[in-house]
mmCIF file of C-alpha atoms in Angstrom:
data_model
loop_
_atom_site.group_PDB
_atom_site.id
_atom_site.type_symbol
_atom_site.label_atom_id
_atom_site.label_comp_id
_atom_site.label_asym_id
_atom_site.label_seq_id
_atom_site.Cartn_x
_atom_site.Cartn_y
_atom_site.Cartn_z
ATOM 1 C CA UNK A 10 -99.157 -59.914 -34.071
ATOM 2 C CA UNK A 11 -100.456 -62.194 -36.472
ATOM 3 C CA UNK A 12 -102.886 -65.489 -35.066
ATOM 4 C CA UNK A 13 -99.964 -68.183 -34.720
ATOM 5 C CA UNK A 14 -103.295 -70.839 -34.931
ATOM 6 C CA UNK A 15 -104.774 -69.667 -38.202
ATOM 7 C CA UNK A 16 -102.866 -69.670 -41.533
ATOM 8 C CA UNK A 17 -105.840 -68.145 -44.046
ATOM 9 C CA UNK A 18 -108.847 -68.939 -45.823
ATOM 10 C CA UNK A 19 -109.708 -72.683 -45.686
ATOM 11 C CA UNK A 20 -113.435 -72.705 -47.565
ATOM 12 C CA UNK A 21 -116.387 -70.571 -48.196
ATOM 13 C CA UNK A 22 -119.797 -71.467 -47.107
ATOM 14 C CA UNK A 23 -122.820 -71.109 -49.066
ATOM 15 C CA UNK A 24 -126.273 -72.045 -47.429
ATOM 16 C CA UNK A 25 -128.491 -73.427 -49.827
ATOM 17 C CA UNK A 26 -132.438 -74.621 -49.305
ATOM 18 C CA UNK A 27 -132.352 -77.515 -51.123
ATOM 19 C CA UNK A 28 -128.845 -79.626 -51.131
ATOM 20 C CA UNK A 29 -129.371 -81.741 -54.041
ATOM 21 C CA UNK A 30 -130.897 -79.268 -56.195
ATOM 22 C CA UNK A 31 -127.901 -76.993 -55.276
ATOM 23 C CA UNK A 32 -125.497 -79.846 -56.087
ATOM 24 C CA UNK A 33 -126.640 -80.547 -59.113
ATOM 25 C CA UNK A 34 -127.035 -76.704 -60.439
ATOM 26 C CA UNK A 35 -123.208 -76.282 -59.602
ATOM 27 C CA UNK A 36 -122.378 -79.332 -61.512
ATOM 28 C CA UNK A 37 -124.006 -77.982 -64.532
ATOM 29 C CA UNK A 38 -121.540 -75.454 -64.006
ATOM 30 C CA UNK A 39 -118.381 -77.742 -64.629
ATOM 31 C CA UNK A 40 -117.596 -78.293 -60.900
ATOM 32 C CA UNK A 41 -117.122 -81.741 -59.813
ATOM 33 C CA UNK A 42 -118.821 -82.265 -56.911
ATOM 34 C CA UNK A 43 -118.351 -84.381 -53.540
ATOM 35 C CA UNK A 44 -120.641 -87.453 -52.502
ATOM 36 C CA UNK A 45 -123.209 -86.098 -50.154
ATOM 37 C CA UNK A 46 -122.249 -86.054 -46.184
ATOM 38 C CA UNK A 47 -124.295 -85.638 -43.359
ATOM 39 C CA UNK A 48 -122.863 -84.063 -40.619
ATOM 40 C CA UNK A 49 -123.018 -85.265 -36.563
ATOM 41 C CA UNK A 50 -126.533 -84.916 -34.755
ATOM 42 C CA UNK A 51 -126.182 -81.864 -33.060
ATOM 43 C CA UNK A 52 -125.103 -79.962 -36.110
ATOM 44 C CA UNK A 53 -128.423 -81.075 -38.026
ATOM 45 C CA UNK A 54 -126.660 -80.485 -41.494
ATOM 46 C CA UNK A 55 -125.691 -81.623 -44.479
ATOM 47 C CA UNK A 56 -123.187 -80.815 -47.558
ATOM 48 C CA UNK A 57 -122.036 -81.131 -50.695
ATOM 49 C CA UNK A 58 -117.725 -80.036 -51.057
ATOM 50 C CA UNK A 59 -116.265 -78.690 -54.381
ATOM 51 C CA UNK A 60 -112.579 -78.920 -53.484
ATOM 52 C CA UNK A 61 -110.020 -77.119 -54.992
ATOM 53 C CA UNK A 62 -105.995 -76.516 -53.691
ATOM 54 C CA UNK A 63 -105.347 -75.636 -50.856
ATOM 55 C CA UNK A 64 -108.860 -74.345 -50.449
ATOM 56 C CA UNK A 65 -112.739 -75.290 -51.296
ATOM 57 C CA UNK A 66 -116.431 -74.398 -51.010
ATOM 58 C CA UNK A 67 -119.150 -75.782 -49.434
ATOM 59 C CA UNK A 68 -122.525 -76.171 -50.327
ATOM 60 C CA UNK A 69 -124.563 -76.564 -46.751
ATOM 61 C CA UNK A 70 -128.066 -77.242 -45.960
ATOM 62 C CA UNK A 71 -130.172 -77.877 -42.925
ATOM 63 C CA UNK A 72 -131.503 -81.211 -42.409
ATOM 64 C CA UNK A 73 -132.963 -80.892 -38.744
ATOM 65 C CA UNK A 74 -133.438 -77.917 -36.984
ATOM 66 C CA UNK A 75 -130.675 -77.659 -33.696
ATOM 67 C CA UNK A 76 -129.417 -75.219 -31.736
ATOM 68 C CA UNK A 77 -126.070 -75.224 -33.219
ATOM 69 C CA UNK A 78 -127.863 -74.409 -36.923
ATOM 70 C CA UNK A 79 -130.337 -71.630 -35.697
ATOM 71 C CA UNK A 80 -127.953 -69.099 -37.274
ATOM 72 C CA UNK A 81 -127.972 -70.847 -40.742
ATOM 73 C CA UNK A 82 -131.753 -70.843 -40.328
ATOM 74 C CA UNK A 83 -132.360 -67.407 -39.482
ATOM 75 C CA UNK A 84 -130.051 -66.728 -42.515
ATOM 76 C CA UNK A 85 -132.020 -68.357 -45.050
ATOM 77 C CA UNK A 86 -135.361 -66.901 -43.659
ATOM 78 C CA UNK A 87 -134.014 -63.375 -43.835
ATOM 79 C CA UNK A 88 -131.547 -63.195 -46.400
ATOM 80 C CA UNK A 89 -132.038 -66.518 -48.549
ATOM 81 C CA UNK A 90 -129.219 -68.334 -50.179
ATOM 82 C CA UNK A 91 -125.593 -66.787 -50.581
ATOM 83 C CA UNK A 92 -122.527 -67.005 -48.871
ATOM 84 C CA UNK A 93 -123.167 -67.126 -44.776
ATOM 85 C CA UNK A 94 -120.010 -67.722 -43.359
ATOM 86 C CA UNK A 95 -116.290 -68.287 -44.306
ATOM 87 C CA UNK A 96 -113.608 -70.540 -42.544
ATOM 88 C CA UNK A 97 -110.216 -70.141 -42.050
ATOM 89 C CA UNK A 98 -107.669 -73.064 -41.437
ATOM 90 C CA UNK A 99 -106.976 -73.844 -37.841
ATOM 91 C CA UNK A 100 -103.623 -75.782 -36.972
ATOM 92 C CA UNK A 101 -104.848 -76.312 -33.700
ATOM 93 C CA UNK A 102 -108.554 -74.998 -32.779
ATOM 94 C CA UNK A 103 -108.191 -75.338 -29.035
ATOM 95 C CA UNK A 104 -104.882 -73.301 -29.313
ATOM 96 C CA UNK A 105 -106.676 -70.907 -31.809
ATOM 97 C CA UNK A 106 -109.915 -70.346 -29.597
ATOM 98 C CA UNK A 107 -107.260 -69.373 -26.604
ATOM 99 C CA UNK A 108 -105.580 -66.946 -28.905
ATOM 100 C CA UNK A 109 -109.210 -64.961 -29.604
ATOM 101 C CA UNK A 110 -110.141 -65.530 -25.996
ATOM 102 C CA UNK A 111 -106.822 -63.560 -25.210
ATOM 103 C CA UNK A 112 -107.687 -60.408 -27.446
ATOM 104 C CA UNK A 113 -111.185 -60.313 -25.635
ATOM 105 C CA UNK A 114 -113.244 -62.330 -28.037
ATOM 106 C CA UNK A 115 -114.930 -65.156 -26.397
ATOM 107 C CA UNK A 116 -114.899 -68.249 -28.751
ATOM 108 C CA UNK A 117 -117.749 -70.582 -29.588
ATOM 109 C CA UNK A 118 -116.189 -74.521 -29.065
ATOM 110 C CA UNK A 119 -113.863 -75.767 -29.998
ATOM 111 C CA UNK A 120 -116.290 -78.571 -31.527
ATOM 112 C CA UNK A 121 -115.537 -81.665 -33.002
ATOM 113 C CA UNK A 122 -117.677 -83.512 -35.102
ATOM 114 C CA UNK A 123 -117.308 -85.851 -38.444
ATOM 115 C CA UNK A 124 -119.129 -86.730 -41.438
ATOM 116 C CA UNK A 125 -118.941 -90.914 -43.438
ATOM 117 C CA UNK A 126 -116.722 -90.427 -46.295
ATOM 118 C CA UNK A 127 -117.190 -92.948 -49.413
ATOM 119 C CA UNK A 128 -113.761 -93.002 -50.332
ATOM 120 C CA UNK A 129 -112.752 -93.808 -54.670
ATOM 121 C CA UNK A 130 -112.380 -97.329 -53.807
ATOM 122 C CA UNK A 131 -115.391 -97.870 -52.070
ATOM 123 C CA UNK A 132 -114.694 -97.984 -48.380
ATOM 124 C CA UNK A 133 -116.483 -96.013 -45.967
ATOM 125 C CA UNK A 134 -114.204 -93.834 -44.009
ATOM 126 C CA UNK A 135 -114.963 -90.414 -41.934
ATOM 127 C CA UNK A 136 -113.766 -86.862 -42.410
ATOM 128 C CA UNK A 137 -113.502 -85.380 -38.961
ATOM 129 C CA UNK A 138 -112.997 -81.896 -38.254
ATOM 130 C CA UNK A 139 -112.545 -79.699 -34.952
ATOM 131 C CA UNK A 140 -113.903 -75.854 -35.136
ATOM 132 C CA UNK A 141 -114.191 -72.870 -33.265
ATOM 133 C CA UNK A 142 -115.765 -69.261 -34.061
ATOM 134 C CA UNK A 143 -115.692 -65.987 -33.256
ATOM 135 C CA UNK A 144 -118.920 -64.542 -31.229
ATOM 136 C CA UNK A 145 -121.724 -64.604 -33.544
ATOM 137 C CA UNK A 146 -122.289 -60.734 -33.474
ATOM 138 C CA UNK A 147 -118.537 -60.608 -34.743
ATOM 139 C CA UNK A 148 -119.895 -60.914 -38.340
ATOM 140 C CA UNK A 149 -117.862 -58.617 -40.466
ATOM 141 C CA UNK A 150 -119.515 -57.144 -43.633
ATOM 142 C CA UNK A 151 -122.364 -59.999 -42.373
ATOM 143 C CA UNK A 152 -120.030 -62.929 -42.899
ATOM 144 C CA UNK A 153 -119.558 -64.487 -39.635
ATOM 145 C CA UNK A 154 -116.214 -66.474 -39.677
ATOM 146 C CA UNK A 155 -114.712 -69.596 -37.824
ATOM 147 C CA UNK A 156 -111.610 -71.704 -38.212
ATOM 148 C CA UNK A 157 -111.880 -75.596 -38.872
ATOM 149 C CA UNK A 158 -108.889 -78.073 -38.176
ATOM 150 C CA UNK A 159 -108.759 -80.689 -40.280
ATOM 151 C CA UNK A 160 -108.115 -84.134 -38.411
ATOM 152 C CA UNK A 161 -108.490 -86.017 -41.547
ATOM 153 C CA UNK A 162 -107.147 -84.164 -44.512
ATOM 154 C CA UNK A 163 -107.132 -87.443 -46.666
ATOM 155 C CA UNK A 164 -110.726 -88.004 -46.916
ATOM 156 C CA UNK A 165 -111.402 -84.373 -47.935
ATOM 157 C CA UNK A 166 -108.739 -83.213 -50.306
ATOM 158 C CA UNK A 167 -109.261 -86.557 -52.548
ATOM 159 C CA UNK A 168 -107.176 -85.746 -55.656
ATOM 160 C CA UNK A 169 -110.369 -87.277 -58.035
ATOM 161 C CA UNK A 170 -112.389 -84.577 -56.679
ATOM 162 C CA UNK A 171 -110.392 -81.770 -57.082
ATOM 163 C CA UNK A 172 -110.462 -82.037 -61.206
ATOM 164 C CA UNK A 173 -113.017 -79.930 -62.688
ATOM 165 C CA UNK A 174 -114.354 -79.617 -66.118
ATOM 166 C CA UNK A 175 -114.242 -75.408 -65.541
ATOM 167 C CA UNK A 176 -110.501 -75.812 -64.633
ATOM 168 C CA UNK A 177 -111.018 -74.138 -61.255
ATOM 169 C CA UNK A 178 -107.918 -74.538 -59.348
ATOM 170 C CA UNK A 179 -108.208 -72.538 -56.110
ATOM 171 C CA UNK A 180 -110.082 -69.317 -54.478
ATOM 172 C CA UNK A 181 -108.377 -66.104 -54.981
ATOM 173 C CA UNK A 182 -110.954 -63.313 -53.349
ATOM 174 C CA UNK A 183 -114.052 -63.542 -50.997
ATOM 175 C CA UNK A 184 -116.279 -60.393 -52.030
ATOM 176 C CA UNK A 185 -118.192 -58.823 -49.457
ATOM 177 C CA UNK A 186 -120.602 -55.890 -50.395
ATOM 178 C CA UNK A 187 -121.288 -53.135 -47.545
ATOM 179 C CA UNK A 188 -122.316 -49.860 -47.398
ATOM 180 C CA UNK A 189 -119.243 -49.006 -45.200
ATOM 181 C CA UNK A 190 -116.267 -51.262 -46.674
ATOM 182 C CA UNK A 191 -113.620 -49.557 -44.837
ATOM 183 C CA UNK A 192 -115.329 -50.125 -41.687
ATOM 184 C CA UNK A 193 -116.033 -53.595 -41.834
ATOM 185 C CA UNK A 194 -112.198 -54.637 -43.515
ATOM 186 C CA UNK A 195 -111.258 -52.553 -40.055
ATOM 187 C CA UNK A 196 -113.459 -55.285 -38.387
ATOM 188 C CA UNK A 197 -112.443 -58.473 -40.069
ATOM 189 C CA UNK A 198 -109.003 -57.415 -39.629
ATOM 190 C CA UNK A 199 -109.071 -56.684 -36.006
ATOM 191 C CA UNK A 200 -110.404 -60.549 -35.585
ATOM 192 C CA UNK A 201 -107.375 -62.123 -37.355
ATOM 193 C CA UNK A 202 -104.878 -59.462 -36.908
ATOM 194 C CA UNK A 203 -104.208 -58.065 -40.274
ATOM 195 C CA UNK A 204 -103.923 -55.167 -42.547
ATOM 196 C CA UNK A 205 -105.944 -53.514 -44.194
ATOM 197 C CA UNK A 206 -104.483 -52.346 -48.081
ATOM 198 C CA UNK A 207 -106.701 -49.924 -50.039
ATOM 199 C CA UNK A 208 -108.016 -50.864 -53.826
ATOM 200 C CA UNK A 209 -107.644 -48.155 -56.589
ATOM 201 C CA UNK A 210 -111.065 -48.153 -56.999
ATOM 202 C CA UNK A 211 -112.192 -47.536 -53.201
ATOM 203 C CA UNK A 212 -112.425 -51.332 -52.118
ATOM 204 C CA UNK A 213 -110.841 -52.465 -49.142
ATOM 205 C CA UNK A 214 -108.895 -55.744 -49.166
ATOM 206 C CA UNK A 215 -107.503 -57.777 -46.277
ATOM 207 C CA UNK A 216 -105.251 -60.701 -46.934
ATOM 208 C CA UNK A 217 -106.388 -63.774 -44.503
ATOM 209 C CA UNK A 218 -102.724 -65.321 -43.968
ATOM 210 C CA UNK A 219 -100.423 -67.148 -45.637
ATOM 211 C CA UNK A 220 -100.471 -67.533 -49.939
ATOM 212 C CA UNK A 221 -104.380 -67.846 -49.389
ATOM 213 C CA UNK A 222 -107.338 -65.823 -50.928
ATOM 214 C CA UNK A 223 -107.898 -62.455 -49.838
ATOM 215 C CA UNK A 224 -111.016 -60.644 -48.742
ATOM 216 C CA UNK A 225 -112.419 -57.789 -50.643
ATOM 217 C CA UNK A 226 -114.935 -55.242 -48.965
ATOM 218 C CA UNK A 227 -116.487 -52.988 -51.538
ATOM 219 C CA UNK A 228 -120.066 -51.545 -52.197
ATOM 220 C CA UNK A 229 -122.552 -53.024 -54.467
ATOM 221 C CA UNK A 230 -122.039 -50.349 -56.901
ATOM 222 C CA UNK A 231 -118.334 -50.794 -57.021
ATOM 223 C CA UNK A 232 -119.004 -54.709 -57.472
ATOM 224 C CA UNK A 233 -121.449 -53.643 -60.104
ATOM 225 C CA UNK A 234 -118.276 -51.294 -61.686
ATOM 226 C CA UNK A 235 -116.334 -54.056 -61.957
ATOM 227 C CA UNK A 236 -118.273 -57.185 -63.285
ATOM 228 C CA UNK A 237 -120.673 -54.646 -66.029
ATOM 229 C CA UNK A 238 -122.010 -57.314 -67.875
ATOM 230 C CA UNK A 239 -123.626 -59.253 -64.965
ATOM 231 C CA UNK A 240 -126.917 -58.630 -62.763
ATOM 232 C CA UNK A 241 -126.018 -58.461 -59.196
ATOM 233 C CA UNK A 242 -130.146 -58.664 -58.612
ATOM 234 C CA UNK A 243 -130.366 -60.813 -55.473
ATOM 235 C CA UNK A 244 -127.354 -59.554 -53.518
ATOM 236 C CA UNK A 245 -128.003 -57.819 -50.085
ATOM 237 C CA UNK A 246 -126.419 -54.424 -49.566
ATOM 238 C CA UNK A 247 -124.490 -55.990 -46.691
ATOM 239 C CA UNK A 248 -122.970 -59.501 -46.992
ATOM 240 C CA UNK A 249 -120.938 -62.276 -48.898
ATOM 241 C CA UNK A 250 -121.433 -61.751 -52.237
ATOM 242 C CA UNK A 251 -119.327 -64.001 -54.598
ATOM 243 C CA UNK A 252 -115.852 -65.746 -54.830
ATOM 244 C CA UNK A 253 -113.239 -65.411 -57.454
ATOM 245 C CA UNK A 254 -111.507 -68.295 -58.483
ATOM 246 C CA UNK A 255 -108.653 -69.089 -60.613
ATOM 247 C CA UNK A 256 -108.595 -71.140 -63.556
ATOM 248 C CA UNK A 257 -106.531 -73.378 -65.236
ATOM 249 C CA UNK A 258 -108.035 -72.329 -68.581
ATOM 250 C CA UNK A 259 -110.252 -69.541 -69.079
ATOM 251 C CA UNK A 260 -112.121 -70.574 -72.305
ATOM 252 C CA UNK A 261 -112.530 -74.355 -71.129
ATOM 253 C CA UNK A 262 -114.467 -72.604 -67.914
ATOM 254 C CA UNK A 263 -116.123 -70.620 -70.489
ATOM 255 C CA UNK A 264 -117.206 -73.701 -72.212
ATOM 256 C CA UNK A 265 -117.941 -76.083 -69.298
ATOM 257 C CA UNK A 266 -120.393 -73.090 -67.824
ATOM 258 C CA UNK A 267 -122.576 -73.053 -70.962
ATOM 259 C CA UNK A 268 -125.254 -70.605 -71.086
ATOM 260 C CA UNK A 269 -124.697 -69.526 -67.371
ATOM 261 C CA UNK A 270 -121.531 -67.762 -68.156
ATOM 262 C CA UNK A 271 -120.998 -64.265 -69.202
ATOM 263 C CA UNK A 272 -117.807 -62.276 -69.948
ATOM 264 C CA UNK A 273 -116.866 -59.110 -68.228
ATOM 265 C CA UNK A 274 -113.612 -57.960 -69.040
ATOM 266 C CA UNK A 275 -110.860 -60.849 -68.956
ATOM 267 C CA UNK A 276 -113.356 -62.860 -66.544
ATOM 268 C CA UNK A 277 -116.184 -65.324 -67.057
ATOM 269 C CA UNK A 278 -118.815 -64.813 -64.934
ATOM 270 C CA UNK A 279 -121.921 -66.492 -63.300
ATOM 271 C CA UNK A 280 -124.657 -64.149 -62.073
ATOM 272 C CA UNK A 281 -125.979 -64.655 -58.364
ATOM 273 C CA UNK A 282 -129.550 -66.020 -59.739
ATOM 274 C CA UNK A 283 -127.959 -68.818 -61.568
ATOM 275 C CA UNK A 284 -125.461 -70.045 -58.486
ATOM 276 C CA UNK A 285 -127.880 -70.046 -55.410
ATOM 277 C CA UNK A 286 -126.929 -66.340 -54.517
ATOM 278 C CA UNK A 287 -123.273 -66.060 -54.963
ATOM 279 C CA UNK A 288 -121.300 -64.308 -58.057
ATOM 280 C CA UNK A 289 -118.727 -66.637 -59.233
ATOM 281 C CA UNK A 290 -115.749 -64.874 -61.290
ATOM 282 C CA UNK A 291 -113.381 -67.024 -62.999
ATOM 283 C CA UNK A 292 -110.182 -65.543 -63.695
ATOM 284 C CA UNK A 293 -107.119 -67.175 -65.761
ATOM 285 C CA UNK A 294 -104.364 -68.588 -63.146
#
């Protein structure tokens, strides 16, 4: 029985070492970047968001070491930059935490936090969230998962921030490399009460719920065969590897991305080295 308080992939978190440099880098790839946000003190982090519909991407950096961001700091030290965790949309984080507790997983949270937001008209508002996490050890394919309840959607999904020169519209897939794709896919499926679907090339897919992006678990070799023209240097053997985005205009995406773009079959790709440890794949919506 599927979780009632989780309705699919909400956003992907890309950990970066230098927040402002990363934002400038993604801006050069044709994305509209939100103003910089600073989270509540106990979080010790700051971010830039790249808003899509109905999901988004988050560039996250550690500003002050805290107990809460210890796992993120450990990730940066061990892996370097890249996809560190992925969030699901929570309808109700408190109820969602109890749902996974009933399934034998002790949740971390719910935790409330916020960050100030400067609205397009110059007024100052706040984006407020309530999150809960699955246990840190429960990280399918090395990717931590959590759920995010948006208390103030109007200060996060701002129309002016959702228009991108590269035409990016939404996330279609989250790519996770693993020496044992079937095993890690089954792990995620257990955590979120979903089924695993086999892909033609032997990869394993796990729907995140609703009409949201799906997870694809595959070996690094399988990923290389899917995007032969792209160097995967720097990606781990196990961990978050990339994101597949639907664009309204593949030609516009290729033009906006510029010299960092690589054609691979029917996709335009950005190698991990050019996108803070994250393979980006643009496909026609």
